[in-house]
Coordinates of C-alpha atoms and ligand atoms in Angstrom, one line a residue:
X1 CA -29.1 -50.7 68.2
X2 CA -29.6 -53.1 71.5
X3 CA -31.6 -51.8 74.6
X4 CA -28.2 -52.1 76.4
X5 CA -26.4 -49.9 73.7
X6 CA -29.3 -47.1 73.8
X7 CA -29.4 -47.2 77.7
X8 CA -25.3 -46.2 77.1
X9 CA -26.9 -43.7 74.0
X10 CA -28.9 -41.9 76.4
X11 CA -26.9 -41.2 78.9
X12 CA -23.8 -40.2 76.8
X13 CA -27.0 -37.7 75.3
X14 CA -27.5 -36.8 78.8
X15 CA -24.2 -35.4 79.9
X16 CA -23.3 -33.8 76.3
X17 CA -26.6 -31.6 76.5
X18 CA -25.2 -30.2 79.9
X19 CA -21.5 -29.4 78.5
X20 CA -21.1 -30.2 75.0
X21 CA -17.5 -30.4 74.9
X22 CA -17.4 -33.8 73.0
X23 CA -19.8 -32.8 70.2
X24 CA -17.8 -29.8 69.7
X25 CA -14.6 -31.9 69.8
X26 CA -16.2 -33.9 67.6
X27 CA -17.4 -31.2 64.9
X28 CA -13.8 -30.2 64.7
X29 CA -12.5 -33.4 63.9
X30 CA -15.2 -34.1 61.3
X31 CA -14.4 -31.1 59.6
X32 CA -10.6 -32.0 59.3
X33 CA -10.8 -36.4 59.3
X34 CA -7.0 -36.4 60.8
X35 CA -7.2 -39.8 61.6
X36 CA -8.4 -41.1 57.8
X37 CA -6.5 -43.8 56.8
X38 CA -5.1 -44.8 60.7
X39 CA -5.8 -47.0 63.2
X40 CA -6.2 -46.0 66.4
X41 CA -5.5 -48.2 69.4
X42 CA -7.3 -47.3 72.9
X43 CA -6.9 -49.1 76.5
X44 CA -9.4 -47.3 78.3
X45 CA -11.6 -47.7 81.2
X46 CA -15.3 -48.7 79.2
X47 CA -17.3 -46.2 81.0
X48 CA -20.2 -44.2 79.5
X49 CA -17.8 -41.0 79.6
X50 CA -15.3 -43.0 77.4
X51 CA -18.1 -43.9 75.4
X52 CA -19.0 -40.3 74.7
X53 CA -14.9 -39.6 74.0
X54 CA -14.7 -42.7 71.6
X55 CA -18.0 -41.6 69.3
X56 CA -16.6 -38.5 68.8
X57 CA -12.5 -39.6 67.8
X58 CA -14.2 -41.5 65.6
X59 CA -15.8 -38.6 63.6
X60 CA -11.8 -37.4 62.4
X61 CA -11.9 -41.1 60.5
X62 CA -9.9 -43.8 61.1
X63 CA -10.3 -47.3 62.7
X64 CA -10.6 -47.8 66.3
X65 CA -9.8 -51.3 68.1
X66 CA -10.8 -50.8 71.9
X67 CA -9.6 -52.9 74.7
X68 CA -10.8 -52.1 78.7
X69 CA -8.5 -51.1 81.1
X70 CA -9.9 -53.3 83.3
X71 CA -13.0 -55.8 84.3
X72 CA -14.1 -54.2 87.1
X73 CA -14.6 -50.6 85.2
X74 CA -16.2 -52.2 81.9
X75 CA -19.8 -50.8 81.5
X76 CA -21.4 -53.7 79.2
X77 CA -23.7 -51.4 77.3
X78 CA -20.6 -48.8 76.4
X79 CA -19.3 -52.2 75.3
X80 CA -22.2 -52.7 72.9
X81 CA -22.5 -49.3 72.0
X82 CA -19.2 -48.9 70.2
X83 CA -19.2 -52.6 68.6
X84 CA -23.4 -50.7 67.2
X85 CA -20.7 -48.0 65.8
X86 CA -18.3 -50.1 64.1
X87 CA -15.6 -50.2 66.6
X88 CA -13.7 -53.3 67.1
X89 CA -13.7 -53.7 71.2
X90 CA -12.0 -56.6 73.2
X91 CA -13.3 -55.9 77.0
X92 CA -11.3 -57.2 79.3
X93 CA -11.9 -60.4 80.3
X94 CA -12.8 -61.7 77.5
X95 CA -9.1 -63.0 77.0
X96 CA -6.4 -62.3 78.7
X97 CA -4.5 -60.7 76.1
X98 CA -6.7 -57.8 74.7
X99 CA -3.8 -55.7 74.9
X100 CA -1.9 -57.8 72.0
X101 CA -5.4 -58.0 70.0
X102 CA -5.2 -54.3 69.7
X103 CA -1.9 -54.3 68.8
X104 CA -2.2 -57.3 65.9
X105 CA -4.5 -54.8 64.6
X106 CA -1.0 -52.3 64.0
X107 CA -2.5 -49.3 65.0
X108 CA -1.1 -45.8 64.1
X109 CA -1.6 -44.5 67.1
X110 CA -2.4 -45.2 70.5
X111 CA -4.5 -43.7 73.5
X112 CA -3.7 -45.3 76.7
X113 CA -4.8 -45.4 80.5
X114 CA -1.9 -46.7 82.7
X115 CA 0.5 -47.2 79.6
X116 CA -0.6 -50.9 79.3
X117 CA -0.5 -50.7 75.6
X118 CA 2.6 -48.7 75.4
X119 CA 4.4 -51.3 78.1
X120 CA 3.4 -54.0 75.8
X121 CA 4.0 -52.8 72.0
X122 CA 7.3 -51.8 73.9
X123 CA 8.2 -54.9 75.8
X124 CA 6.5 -57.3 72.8
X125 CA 7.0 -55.5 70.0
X126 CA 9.6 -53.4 69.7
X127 CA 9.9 -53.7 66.1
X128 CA 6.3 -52.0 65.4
X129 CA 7.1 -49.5 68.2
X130 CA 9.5 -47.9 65.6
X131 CA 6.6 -47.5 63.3
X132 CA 4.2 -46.2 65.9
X133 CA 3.0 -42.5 64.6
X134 CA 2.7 -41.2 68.7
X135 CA 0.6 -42.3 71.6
X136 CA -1.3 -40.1 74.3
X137 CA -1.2 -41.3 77.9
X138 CA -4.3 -40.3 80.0
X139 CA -3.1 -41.1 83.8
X140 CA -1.0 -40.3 86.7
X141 CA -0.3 -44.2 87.3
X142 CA 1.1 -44.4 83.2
X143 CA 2.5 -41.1 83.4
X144 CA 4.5 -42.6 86.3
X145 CA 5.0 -45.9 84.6
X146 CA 6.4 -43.9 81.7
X147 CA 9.3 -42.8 83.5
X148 CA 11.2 -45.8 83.2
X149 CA 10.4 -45.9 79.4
X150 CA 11.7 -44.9 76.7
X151 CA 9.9 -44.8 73.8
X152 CA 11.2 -44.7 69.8
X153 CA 7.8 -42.2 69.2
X154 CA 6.1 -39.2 70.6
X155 CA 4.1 -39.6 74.0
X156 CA 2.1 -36.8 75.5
X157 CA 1.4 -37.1 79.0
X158 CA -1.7 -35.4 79.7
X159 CA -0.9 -35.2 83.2
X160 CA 1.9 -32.8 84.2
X161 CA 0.7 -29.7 81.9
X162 CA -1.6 -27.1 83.7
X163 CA -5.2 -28.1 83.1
X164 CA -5.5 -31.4 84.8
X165 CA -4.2 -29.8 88.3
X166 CA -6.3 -26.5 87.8
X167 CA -9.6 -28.2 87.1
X168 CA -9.7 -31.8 87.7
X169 CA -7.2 -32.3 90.4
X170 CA -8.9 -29.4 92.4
X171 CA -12.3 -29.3 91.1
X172 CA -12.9 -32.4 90.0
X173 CA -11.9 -34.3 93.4
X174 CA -12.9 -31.2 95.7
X175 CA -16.2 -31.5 94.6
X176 CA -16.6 -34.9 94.0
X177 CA -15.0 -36.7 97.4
X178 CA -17.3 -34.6 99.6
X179 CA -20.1 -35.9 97.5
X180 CA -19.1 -39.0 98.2
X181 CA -18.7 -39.0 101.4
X182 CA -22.2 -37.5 102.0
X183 CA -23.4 -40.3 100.0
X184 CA -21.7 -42.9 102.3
X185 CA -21.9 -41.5 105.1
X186 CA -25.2 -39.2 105.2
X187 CA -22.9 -36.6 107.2
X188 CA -23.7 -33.0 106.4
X189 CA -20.6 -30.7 106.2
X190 CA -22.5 -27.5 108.3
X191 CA -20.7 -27.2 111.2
X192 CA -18.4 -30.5 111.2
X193 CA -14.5 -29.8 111.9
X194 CA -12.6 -31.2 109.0
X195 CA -8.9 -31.7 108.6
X196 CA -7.3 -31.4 105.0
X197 CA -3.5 -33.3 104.7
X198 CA -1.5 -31.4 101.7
X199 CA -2.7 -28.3 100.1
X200 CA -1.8 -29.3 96.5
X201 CA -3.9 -28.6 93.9
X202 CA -5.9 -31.6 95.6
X203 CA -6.0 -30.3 98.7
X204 CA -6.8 -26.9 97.9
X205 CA -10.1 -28.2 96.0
X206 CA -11.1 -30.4 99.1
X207 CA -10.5 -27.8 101.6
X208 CA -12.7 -25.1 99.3
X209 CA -15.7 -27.1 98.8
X210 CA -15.7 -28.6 102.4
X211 CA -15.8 -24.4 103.7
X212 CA -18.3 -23.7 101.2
X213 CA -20.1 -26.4 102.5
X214 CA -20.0 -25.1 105.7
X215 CA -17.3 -26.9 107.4
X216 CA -14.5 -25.0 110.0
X217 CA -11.3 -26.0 107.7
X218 CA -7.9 -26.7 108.9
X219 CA -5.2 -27.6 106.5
X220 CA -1.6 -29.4 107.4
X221 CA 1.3 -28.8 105.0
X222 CA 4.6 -29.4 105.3
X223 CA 6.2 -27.3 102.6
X224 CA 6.1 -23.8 104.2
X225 CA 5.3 -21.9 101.3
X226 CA 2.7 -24.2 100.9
X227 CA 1.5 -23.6 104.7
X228 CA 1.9 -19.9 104.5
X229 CA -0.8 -19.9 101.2
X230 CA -3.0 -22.0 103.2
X231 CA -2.7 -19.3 106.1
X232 CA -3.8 -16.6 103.6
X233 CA -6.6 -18.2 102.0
X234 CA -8.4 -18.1 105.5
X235 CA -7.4 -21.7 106.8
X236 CA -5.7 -22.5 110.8
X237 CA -2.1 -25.2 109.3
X238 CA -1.9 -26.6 112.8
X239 CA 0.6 -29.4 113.0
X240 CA -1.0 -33.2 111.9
X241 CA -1.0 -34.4 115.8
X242 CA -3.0 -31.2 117.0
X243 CA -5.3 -31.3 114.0
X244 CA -6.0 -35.0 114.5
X245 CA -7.3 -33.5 118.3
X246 CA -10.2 -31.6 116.7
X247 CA -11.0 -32.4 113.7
X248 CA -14.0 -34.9 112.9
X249 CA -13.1 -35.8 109.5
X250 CA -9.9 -35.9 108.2
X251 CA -8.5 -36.2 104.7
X252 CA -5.6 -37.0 102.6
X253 CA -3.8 -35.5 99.6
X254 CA -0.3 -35.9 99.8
X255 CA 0.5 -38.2 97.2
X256 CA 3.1 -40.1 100.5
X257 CA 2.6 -43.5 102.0
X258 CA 1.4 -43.9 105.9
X259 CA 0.4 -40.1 106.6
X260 CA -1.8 -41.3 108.8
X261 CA -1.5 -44.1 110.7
X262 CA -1.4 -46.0 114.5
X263 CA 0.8 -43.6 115.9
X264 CA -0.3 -40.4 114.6
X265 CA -4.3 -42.0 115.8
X266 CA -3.5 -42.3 119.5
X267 CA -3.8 -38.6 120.2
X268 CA -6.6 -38.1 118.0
X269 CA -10.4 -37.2 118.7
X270 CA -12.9 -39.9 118.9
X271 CA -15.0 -41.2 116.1
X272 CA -12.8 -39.5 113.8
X273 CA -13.2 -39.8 110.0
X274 CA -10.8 -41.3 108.1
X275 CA -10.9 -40.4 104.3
X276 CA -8.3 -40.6 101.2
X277 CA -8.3 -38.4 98.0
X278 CA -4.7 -39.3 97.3
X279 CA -4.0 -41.9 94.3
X280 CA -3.7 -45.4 95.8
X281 CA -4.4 -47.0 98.8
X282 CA -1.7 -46.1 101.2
X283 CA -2.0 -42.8 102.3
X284 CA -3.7 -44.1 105.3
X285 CA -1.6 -46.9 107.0
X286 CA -4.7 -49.2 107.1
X287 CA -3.2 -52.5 107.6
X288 CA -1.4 -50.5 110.7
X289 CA -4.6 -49.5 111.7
X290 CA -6.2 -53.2 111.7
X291 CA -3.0 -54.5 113.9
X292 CA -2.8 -51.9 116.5
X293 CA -7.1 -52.5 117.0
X294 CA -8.5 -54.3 119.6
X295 CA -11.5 -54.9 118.1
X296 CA -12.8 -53.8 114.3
X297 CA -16.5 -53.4 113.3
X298 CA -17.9 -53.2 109.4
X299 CA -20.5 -50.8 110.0
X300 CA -21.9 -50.3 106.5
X301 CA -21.0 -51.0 103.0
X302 CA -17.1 -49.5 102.8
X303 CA -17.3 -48.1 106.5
X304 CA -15.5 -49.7 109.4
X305 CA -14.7 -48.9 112.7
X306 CA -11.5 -49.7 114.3
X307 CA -11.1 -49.5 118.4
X308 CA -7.2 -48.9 119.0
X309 CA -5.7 -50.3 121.9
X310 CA -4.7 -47.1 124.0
X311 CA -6.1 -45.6 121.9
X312 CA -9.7 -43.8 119.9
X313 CA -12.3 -45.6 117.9
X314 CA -11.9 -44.2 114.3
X315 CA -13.5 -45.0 111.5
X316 CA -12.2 -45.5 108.0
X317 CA -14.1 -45.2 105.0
X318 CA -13.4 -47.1 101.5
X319 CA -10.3 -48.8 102.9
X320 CA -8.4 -46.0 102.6
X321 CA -8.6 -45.7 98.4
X322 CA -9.6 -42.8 96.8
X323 CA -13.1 -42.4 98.0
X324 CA -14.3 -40.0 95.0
X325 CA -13.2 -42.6 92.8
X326 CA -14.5 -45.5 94.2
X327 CA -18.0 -44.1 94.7
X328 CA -17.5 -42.6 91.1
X329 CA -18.9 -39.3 92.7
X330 CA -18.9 -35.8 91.7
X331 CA -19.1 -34.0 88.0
X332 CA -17.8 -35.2 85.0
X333 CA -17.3 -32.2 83.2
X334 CA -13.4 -32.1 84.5
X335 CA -13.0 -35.5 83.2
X336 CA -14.7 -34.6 80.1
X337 CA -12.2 -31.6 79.6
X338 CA -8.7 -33.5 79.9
X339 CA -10.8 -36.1 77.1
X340 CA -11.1 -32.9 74.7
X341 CA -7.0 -32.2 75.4
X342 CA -6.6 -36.2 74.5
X343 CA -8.8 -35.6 71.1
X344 CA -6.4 -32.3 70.3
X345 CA -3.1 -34.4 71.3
X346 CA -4.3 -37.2 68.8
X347 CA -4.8 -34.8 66.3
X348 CA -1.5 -33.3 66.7
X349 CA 0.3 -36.5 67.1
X350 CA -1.0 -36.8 63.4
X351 CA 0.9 -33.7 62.2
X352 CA 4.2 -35.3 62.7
X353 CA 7.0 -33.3 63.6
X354 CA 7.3 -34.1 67.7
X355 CA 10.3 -35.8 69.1
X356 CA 10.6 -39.4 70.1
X357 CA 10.2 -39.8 73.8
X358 CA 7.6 -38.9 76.8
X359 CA 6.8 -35.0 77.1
X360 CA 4.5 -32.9 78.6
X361 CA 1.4 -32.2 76.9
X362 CA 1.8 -28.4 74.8
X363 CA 0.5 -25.4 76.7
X364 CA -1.1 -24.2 72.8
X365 CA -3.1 -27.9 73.0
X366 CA -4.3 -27.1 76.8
X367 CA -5.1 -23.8 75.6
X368 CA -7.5 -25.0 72.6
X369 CA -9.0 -27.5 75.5
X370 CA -9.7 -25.2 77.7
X371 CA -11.2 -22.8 74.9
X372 CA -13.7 -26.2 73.7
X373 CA -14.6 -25.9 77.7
X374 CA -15.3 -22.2 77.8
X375 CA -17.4 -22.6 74.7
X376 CA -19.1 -25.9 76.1
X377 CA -20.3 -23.7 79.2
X378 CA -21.5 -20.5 76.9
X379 CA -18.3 -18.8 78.0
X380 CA -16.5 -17.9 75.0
X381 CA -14.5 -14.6 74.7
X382 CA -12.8 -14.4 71.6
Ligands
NAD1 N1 -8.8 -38.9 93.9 C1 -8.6 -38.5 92.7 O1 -9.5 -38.6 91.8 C2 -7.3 -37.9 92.3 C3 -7.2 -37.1 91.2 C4 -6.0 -36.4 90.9 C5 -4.9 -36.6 91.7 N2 -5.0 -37.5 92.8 C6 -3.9 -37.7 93.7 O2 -4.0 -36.8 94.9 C7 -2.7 -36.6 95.4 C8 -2.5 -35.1 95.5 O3 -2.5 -34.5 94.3 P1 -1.9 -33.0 94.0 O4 -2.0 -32.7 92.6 O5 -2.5 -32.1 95.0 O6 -0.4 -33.3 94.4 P2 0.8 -32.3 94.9 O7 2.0 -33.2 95.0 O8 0.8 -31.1 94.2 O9 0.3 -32.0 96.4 C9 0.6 -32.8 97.5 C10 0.9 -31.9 98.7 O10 1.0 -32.7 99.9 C11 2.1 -32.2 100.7 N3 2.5 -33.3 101.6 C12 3.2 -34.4 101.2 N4 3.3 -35.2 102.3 C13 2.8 -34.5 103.4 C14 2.6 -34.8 104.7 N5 3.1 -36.0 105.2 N6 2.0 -33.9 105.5 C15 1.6 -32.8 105.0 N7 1.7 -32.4 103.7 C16 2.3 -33.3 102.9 C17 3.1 -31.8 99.7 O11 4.0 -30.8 100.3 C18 2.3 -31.2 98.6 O12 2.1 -29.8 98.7 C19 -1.7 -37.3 94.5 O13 -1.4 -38.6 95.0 C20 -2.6 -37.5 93.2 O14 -2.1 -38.6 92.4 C21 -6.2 -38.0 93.1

């Protein structure tokens, strides 16, 4: 093995000795070899937690051809690592077409992050399609892109069950964007005022961890059932313009476009915070922001502050995208539990017997997940 494949070794080492739910995802499928005799297609992003997903698919048999999701999220030892372990991987980059090299390869199956293999097998090779034993999508972006899709074999989106919004949504980002914003910004939550946009599964993480971290919370919801929750879990749901008065920081999780932006600013407090959780980069009407400034001033690494005209100075941190994201902050082990539902959707997709089309991963899979979890953590009842 290369010193750039062991330095991806030990750190997939690391984080399985804290919560071994891949090695015990991975002792199941060795026991049962479900994919023997398949290939198995991924588009992933080529991170070390990927890494530690991949070593352990490949334990139920099978052939794995790897492509990145992207460039800009392709760890070069990962990379090496899984080429050490016999896995065919094209990172992106290398040619522009590593989605159609996977699929030359006339995989069995599929695993997919954005539905960029799916898109293609489905736009350029319909004919295989009809072959194609199932496919598990990973994301919100390809659970979206899905939509408009329909495909001749079983997907499971892994997004709309009930584990991804119940532990990663609100744990994984609660945790994790506070983390990172302590890590930009060296701010310590004790005391600060902090404003929380949706109260979503999202929003209820971020508004948990920034109390127990010692912040006053104050949470603005439009759906009034929504609002009246946030009232009874201990929180003031002020309207956005009086919240932008107070609070310091200010986050959002609303999944909408432009929450936040010029006009909604002007009233607001000075030197607030601006911070998004929500997927993609337009939650907060930056562009708007940048027009309506008088001046603008790039403070540090992913922090800038914008003077309005008539207006605060506010400061906006990441540009606006997901911050936990781009500072890749906070604990894996939610990330690590949707990739055990992925490895139990694989295995099912295997068993045959699910309808053609997109559907919503089975509550008995999430179940099992969730069990690999419990036992990871020492937690097992029954
Ligand atoms: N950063 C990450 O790592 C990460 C991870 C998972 C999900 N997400 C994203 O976070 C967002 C929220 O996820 P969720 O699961 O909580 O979604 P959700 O749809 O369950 O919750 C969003 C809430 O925001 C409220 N809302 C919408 N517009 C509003 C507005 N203008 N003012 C006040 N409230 C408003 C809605 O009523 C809803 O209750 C989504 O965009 C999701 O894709 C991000």
């Amino acid at each position: 093995m290369s010193g750039r494949a062991a330095k991806a070794a030990s750190e997939i080492a690391r984080v399985n000795a804290f919560f071994p739910i891949m090695p015990l995802l991975g002792n199941r499928l060795a026991a049962k070899r479900p994919f023997e005799g398949l290939t198995v297609g991924v588009s992933a992003h080529l991170t070390s937690f990927v890494g530690a997903l991949l070593q352990e698919l490949a334990l139920g048999g099978g052939r794995f051809v790897v492509c990145g999701a992207s460039e800009a999220t392709t760890d070069g030892s990962v990379v090496e690592l899984l080429r050490s372990a016999g896995m065919v991987v094209h990172s992106a980059g290398s040619r522009k077409d590593h989605q159609m090299l996977v699929l030359d390869e006339e995989p069995d199956l599929l695993v997919d992050a954005g539905a960029n293999l799916i898109g293609t097998l489905l736009a350029r090779r319909p004919e295989a399609a009809a072959q194609l034993r199932g496919a598990v999508e990973l994301t919100k972006s390809g659970s979206e892109r899905l939509k408009g899709l329909q495909p001749p074999f079983p997907v499971i989106d892994l997004n709309d069950g009930r584990l991804k919004p119940g532990v990663e949504n609100r744990h994984g980002v609660g945790e994790g964007l506070w983390q990172a914003v302590q890590q930009l910004t060296g701010v310590h939550l004790s005391g600060r005022r902090v404003g929380v946009i949706g109260y979503g599964p999202v929003g209820r993480g971020l508004a948990a961890y920034a109390r127990a971290g010692g912040a006053a919370v104050e949470v603005v919801e439009r759906d009034p059932i929504l609002q009246l929750v946030a009232h009874y879990d201990g929180y003031p749901t002020p309207t956005l313009e009086d919240a932008l008065k107070r609070v310091g920081l200010v986050v959002t999780a609303t999944g909408g476009r432009g929450v936040i932006g010029p006009e909604e600013l002007r009233p607001a407090r000075h030197g607030l915070v601006l911070i998004n959780a929500g997927h993609g980069d337009h939650e907060i009407d930056v562009v708007g922001i940048k027009g309506a400034s008088a001046a603008y001033d790039q403070i540090a690494d992913k922090v800038v502050a914008y003077q309005l005209e008539d207006g605060p100075r506010v400061i906006v941190l990441a540009d606006g995208h997901p911050l936990n994201i781009v500072m890749n902050a906070g604990s894996p082990e939610p990330l690590l539990v949707h990739f055990a539902a992925l490895g139990l959707a694989l295995e099912r997709l295997t068993q045959g017997g699910l309808p053609p089309g997109v559907m919503v991963v089975p509550a008995e899979l999430e179940a099992d997940a969730a069990r690999l979890a419990l036992k990871a953590l020492g937690r097992a009842h029954g």
